Amino acid sequence: MLGYVAVTFAGGGMADWFPAFLIRYRGMSTEQANLIIGAAAAAGGLGGTLCGGVLADRLRRARTRSPYFALSSVSTLPAAGFAILALTLTAAPAIAATVFLAQFFLWFYNGPINTIIVNAVSFEIRARAVAVSILCIHLFGDAFSPSVIGIISDRTGNLLSGMLLIPVTIVFGALIWGYGWRRLPAVTGTEAGA
């Protein structure tokens, strides 16, 4: 759940603050910035969720150790790299491409992590476990991140300072899931995703 909160924090920060960053620091119009971020989030999120789910199930059939943790951990690393590139590039097409790629790789976790949550609890409390996870990711993740980034921006006088939390929290999520992949007991059978 902590990894899930971390990447949701990053996703909320990207959605809320990236258009303002592009307007202030890259001279884009409001319409252009919103189009880039909105299209990249929609296309990257849908594509990443679908590809992540398919790839995770293929890894599971290949009997990779904790495949859902493995994919979630490994896929978030390029997401962090592309987020950094998106913050440093200046040309609109390059920014659009890197934001799309950041979102695409970031959302690979969606199916695998939700499967882990469902498989980690008994049948009787699966709905409750999903409900608690949704509450946690939004309460401590994307509902919280815009305020934190804004406070850092206000205190430093530089929005980029706050925006750097985005790749940092993505890497934090990757490290947590990497721990689960490498350190938690390997499982077999119907719980191979956990």
CSV table of C-alpha atoms in Angstrom, one decimal:
chain,number,residue,atom,x,y,z
A,1,MET,CA,0.0,0.0,0.0
A,2,LEU,CA,2.8,2.4,0.8
A,3,GLY,CA,4.2,1.9,-2.8
A,4,TYR,CA,0.7,2.5,-4.2
A,5,VAL,CA,0.3,5.7,-2.1
A,6,ALA,CA,3.7,6.9,-3.4
A,7,VAL,CA,3.0,6.5,-7.1
A,8,THR,CA,-0.5,7.9,-6.6
A,9,PHE,CA,1.1,10.9,-5.0
A,10,ALA,CA,3.2,11.4,-8.1
A,11,GLY,CA,0.3,11.0,-10.4
A,12,GLY,CA,-1.7,13.6,-8.5
A,13,GLY,CA,1.2,16.0,-8.6
A,14,MET,CA,1.6,15.5,-12.3
A,15,ALA,CA,-2.1,16.1,-13.0
A,16,ASP,CA,-2.4,19.2,-10.9
A,17,TRP,CA,0.9,21.0,-11.3
A,18,PHE,CA,2.4,20.0,-14.6
A,19,PRO,CA,0.2,22.3,-16.7
A,20,ALA,CA,1.2,25.3,-14.4
A,21,PHE,CA,4.8,24.3,-14.8
A,22,LEU,CA,4.5,24.3,-18.6
A,23,ILE,CA,2.8,27.6,-18.6
A,24,ARG,CA,5.3,29.3,-16.2
A,25,TYR,CA,8.5,27.8,-17.3
A,26,ARG,CA,8.0,26.7,-20.9
A,27,GLY,CA,5.8,29.6,-22.1
A,28,MET,CA,2.9,27.4,-23.2
A,29,SER,CA,-0.7,28.6,-23.4
A,30,THR,CA,-3.1,27.2,-20.9
A,31,GLU,CA,-4.9,25.3,-23.7
A,32,GLN,CA,-1.6,23.8,-25.0
A,33,ALA,CA,-0.4,22.7,-21.5
A,34,ASN,CA,-3.7,21.2,-20.5
A,35,LEU,CA,-4.0,19.3,-23.9
A,36,ILE,CA,-0.5,17.9,-23.5
A,37,ILE,CA,-1.0,16.7,-19.9
A,38,GLY,CA,-4.6,15.6,-20.4
A,39,ALA,CA,-3.9,13.6,-23.6
A,40,ALA,CA,-0.7,12.1,-22.1
A,41,ALA,CA,-2.4,11.1,-18.9
A,42,ALA,CA,-5.4,9.5,-20.7
A,43,ALA,CA,-3.5,7.7,-23.4
A,44,GLY,CA,-0.5,6.8,-21.2
A,45,GLY,CA,-2.8,5.7,-18.4
A,46,LEU,CA,-5.0,3.5,-20.5
A,47,GLY,CA,-2.1,2.0,-22.5
A,48,GLY,CA,0.1,1.4,-19.5
A,49,THR,CA,-2.7,-0.2,-17.5
A,50,LEU,CA,-3.5,-2.6,-20.3
A,51,CYS,CA,0.1,-3.4,-21.2
A,52,GLY,CA,1.0,-3.8,-17.5
A,53,GLY,CA,-1.8,-6.2,-16.9
A,54,VAL,CA,-1.0,-8.3,-20.0
A,55,LEU,CA,2.7,-8.4,-19.3
A,56,ALA,CA,2.2,-9.2,-15.6
A,57,ASP,CA,0.1,-12.2,-16.5
A,58,ARG,CA,2.7,-13.4,-19.0
A,59,LEU,CA,5.4,-13.1,-16.4
A,60,ARG,CA,3.2,-15.1,-14.0
A,61,ARG,CA,2.9,-17.9,-16.5
A,62,ALA,CA,6.7,-17.8,-16.9
A,63,ARG,CA,7.0,-18.5,-13.2
A,64,THR,CA,8.9,-15.4,-12.4
A,65,ARG,CA,9.3,-14.9,-8.7
A,66,SER,CA,6.6,-12.5,-7.5
A,67,PRO,CA,5.9,-11.3,-11.0
A,68,TYR,CA,3.4,-8.6,-10.0
A,69,PHE,CA,5.8,-6.9,-7.6
A,70,ALA,CA,8.6,-7.4,-10.1
A,71,LEU,CA,6.8,-5.6,-13.0
A,72,SER,CA,5.5,-2.8,-10.7
A,73,SER,CA,8.9,-2.1,-9.4
A,74,VAL,CA,10.8,-2.3,-12.7
A,75,SER,CA,8.3,-0.3,-14.7
A,76,THR,CA,8.2,2.6,-12.4
A,77,LEU,CA,11.9,3.3,-12.9
A,78,PRO,CA,11.6,4.4,-16.5
A,79,ALA,CA,8.5,6.4,-15.4
A,80,ALA,CA,10.7,8.4,-13.0
A,81,GLY,CA,13.3,8.9,-15.7
A,82,PHE,CA,10.8,10.2,-18.2
A,83,ALA,CA,9.3,12.5,-15.6
A,84,ILE,CA,12.7,14.0,-15.0
A,85,LEU,CA,13.1,14.5,-18.8
A,86,ALA,CA,9.7,16.1,-19.0
A,87,LEU,CA,10.8,18.6,-16.4
A,88,THR,CA,14.1,19.4,-18.2
A,89,LEU,CA,13.1,19.5,-21.9
A,90,THR,CA,11.9,22.7,-23.5
A,91,ALA,CA,10.3,21.7,-26.8
A,92,ALA,CA,6.6,21.0,-26.7
A,93,PRO,CA,6.7,17.7,-28.8
A,94,ALA,CA,9.5,16.3,-26.6
A,95,ILE,CA,7.7,17.3,-23.4
A,96,ALA,CA,4.5,15.7,-24.7
A,97,ALA,CA,6.3,12.5,-25.6
A,98,THR,CA,8.1,12.2,-22.3
A,99,VAL,CA,5.0,12.9,-20.2
A,100,PHE,CA,3.2,10.3,-22.2
A,101,LEU,CA,6.0,7.8,-21.6
A,102,ALA,CA,6.1,8.7,-17.9
A,103,GLN,CA,2.4,8.0,-17.6
A,104,PHE,CA,2.6,4.9,-19.7
A,105,PHE,CA,5.2,3.2,-17.5
A,106,LEU,CA,3.8,4.6,-14.3
A,107,TRP,CA,0.5,2.9,-14.9
A,108,PHE,CA,1.9,-0.6,-15.5
A,109,TYR,CA,1.4,-1.2,-11.8
A,110,ASN,CA,-2.4,-0.8,-11.7
A,111,GLY,CA,-3.5,-4.3,-12.5
A,112,PRO,CA,-0.7,-6.1,-10.7
A,113,ILE,CA,-0.8,-4.2,-7.5
A,114,ASN,CA,-4.6,-4.5,-7.2
A,115,THR,CA,-4.3,-8.2,-7.8
A,116,ILE,CA,-1.7,-8.4,-5.0
A,117,ILE,CA,-4.1,-6.6,-2.7
A,118,VAL,CA,-7.0,-9.0,-3.5
A,119,ASN,CA,-4.8,-12.1,-3.2
A,120,ALA,CA,-3.2,-10.9,0.1
A,121,VAL,CA,-6.5,-11.2,2.1
A,122,SER,CA,-9.1,-13.8,2.6
A,123,PHE,CA,-12.1,-14.0,0.3
A,124,GLU,CA,-14.4,-12.6,2.9
A,125,ILE,CA,-12.7,-9.2,3.1
A,126,ARG,CA,-11.5,-8.6,-0.5
A,127,ALA,CA,-14.1,-5.9,-1.1
A,128,ARG,CA,-13.1,-4.2,2.1
A,129,ALA,CA,-9.3,-4.5,1.3
A,130,VAL,CA,-9.9,-2.8,-2.1
A,131,ALA,CA,-12.0,-0.1,-0.5
A,132,VAL,CA,-9.3,0.6,2.1
A,133,SER,CA,-6.7,0.7,-0.6
A,134,ILE,CA,-8.7,3.2,-2.6
A,135,LEU,CA,-9.2,5.4,0.4
A,136,CYS,CA,-5.5,5.3,1.3
A,137,ILE,CA,-4.2,6.1,-2.1
A,138,HIS,CA,-6.5,9.0,-2.6
A,139,LEU,CA,-6.3,10.4,1.0
A,140,PHE,CA,-2.5,10.1,1.3
A,141,GLY,CA,-1.7,10.2,-2.4
A,142,ASP,CA,-3.3,12.3,-5.1
A,143,ALA,CA,-5.4,14.4,-2.7
A,144,PHE,CA,-2.4,15.3,-0.6
A,145,SER,CA,0.3,15.8,-3.3
A,146,PRO,CA,-1.0,19.1,-4.8
A,147,SER,CA,-0.8,20.8,-1.4
A,148,VAL,CA,2.6,19.5,-0.6
A,149,ILE,CA,4.0,20.5,-4.0
A,150,GLY,CA,2.4,23.9,-3.7
A,151,ILE,CA,3.8,24.5,-0.2
A,152,ILE,CA,7.3,23.6,-1.4
A,153,SER,CA,6.9,25.9,-4.4
A,154,ASP,CA,5.7,28.8,-2.2
A,155,ARG,CA,8.5,28.3,0.3
A,156,THR,CA,11.2,28.1,-2.3
A,157,GLY,CA,9.8,30.5,-4.8
A,158,ASN,CA,10.3,27.8,-7.5
A,159,LEU,CA,7.7,25.4,-8.7
A,160,LEU,CA,10.4,23.0,-10.0
A,161,SER,CA,11.5,22.4,-6.4
A,162,GLY,CA,8.1,21.0,-5.6
A,163,MET,CA,7.8,19.2,-8.9
A,164,LEU,CA,10.9,17.2,-8.2
A,165,LEU,CA,8.9,15.2,-5.6
A,166,ILE,CA,7.2,13.5,-8.6
A,167,PRO,CA,10.2,11.4,-9.7
A,168,VAL,CA,11.3,11.0,-6.1
A,169,THR,CA,8.0,9.5,-5.0
A,170,ILE,CA,7.9,7.3,-8.1
A,171,VAL,CA,11.4,5.9,-7.2
A,172,PHE,CA,10.2,5.5,-3.6
A,173,GLY,CA,7.3,3.4,-4.8
A,174,ALA,CA,9.6,1.3,-7.0
A,175,LEU,CA,11.9,0.6,-4.0
A,176,ILE,CA,9.0,-0.5,-1.9
A,177,TRP,CA,7.7,-2.9,-4.6
A,178,GLY,CA,11.3,-4.0,-5.3
A,179,TYR,CA,11.6,-5.0,-1.6
A,180,GLY,CA,8.4,-7.0,-1.9
A,181,TRP,CA,9.7,-8.7,-5.1
A,182,ARG,CA,13.1,-9.6,-3.6
A,183,ARG,CA,12.4,-10.1,0.1
A,184,LEU,CA,8.8,-11.4,0.6
A,185,PRO,CA,8.4,-15.2,0.4
A,186,ALA,CA,7.8,-16.4,-3.2
A,187,VAL,CA,4.3,-17.9,-3.6
A,188,THR,CA,2.9,-20.4,-6.1
A,189,GLY,CA,-0.4,-21.4,-7.6
A,190,THR,CA,-3.3,-19.0,-7.6
A,191,GLU,CA,-1.5,-16.5,-5.4
A,192,ALA,CA,1.6,-16.2,-7.7
A,193,GLY,CA,0.9,-12.5,-8.1
A,194,ALA,CA,1.4,-11.7,-4.4
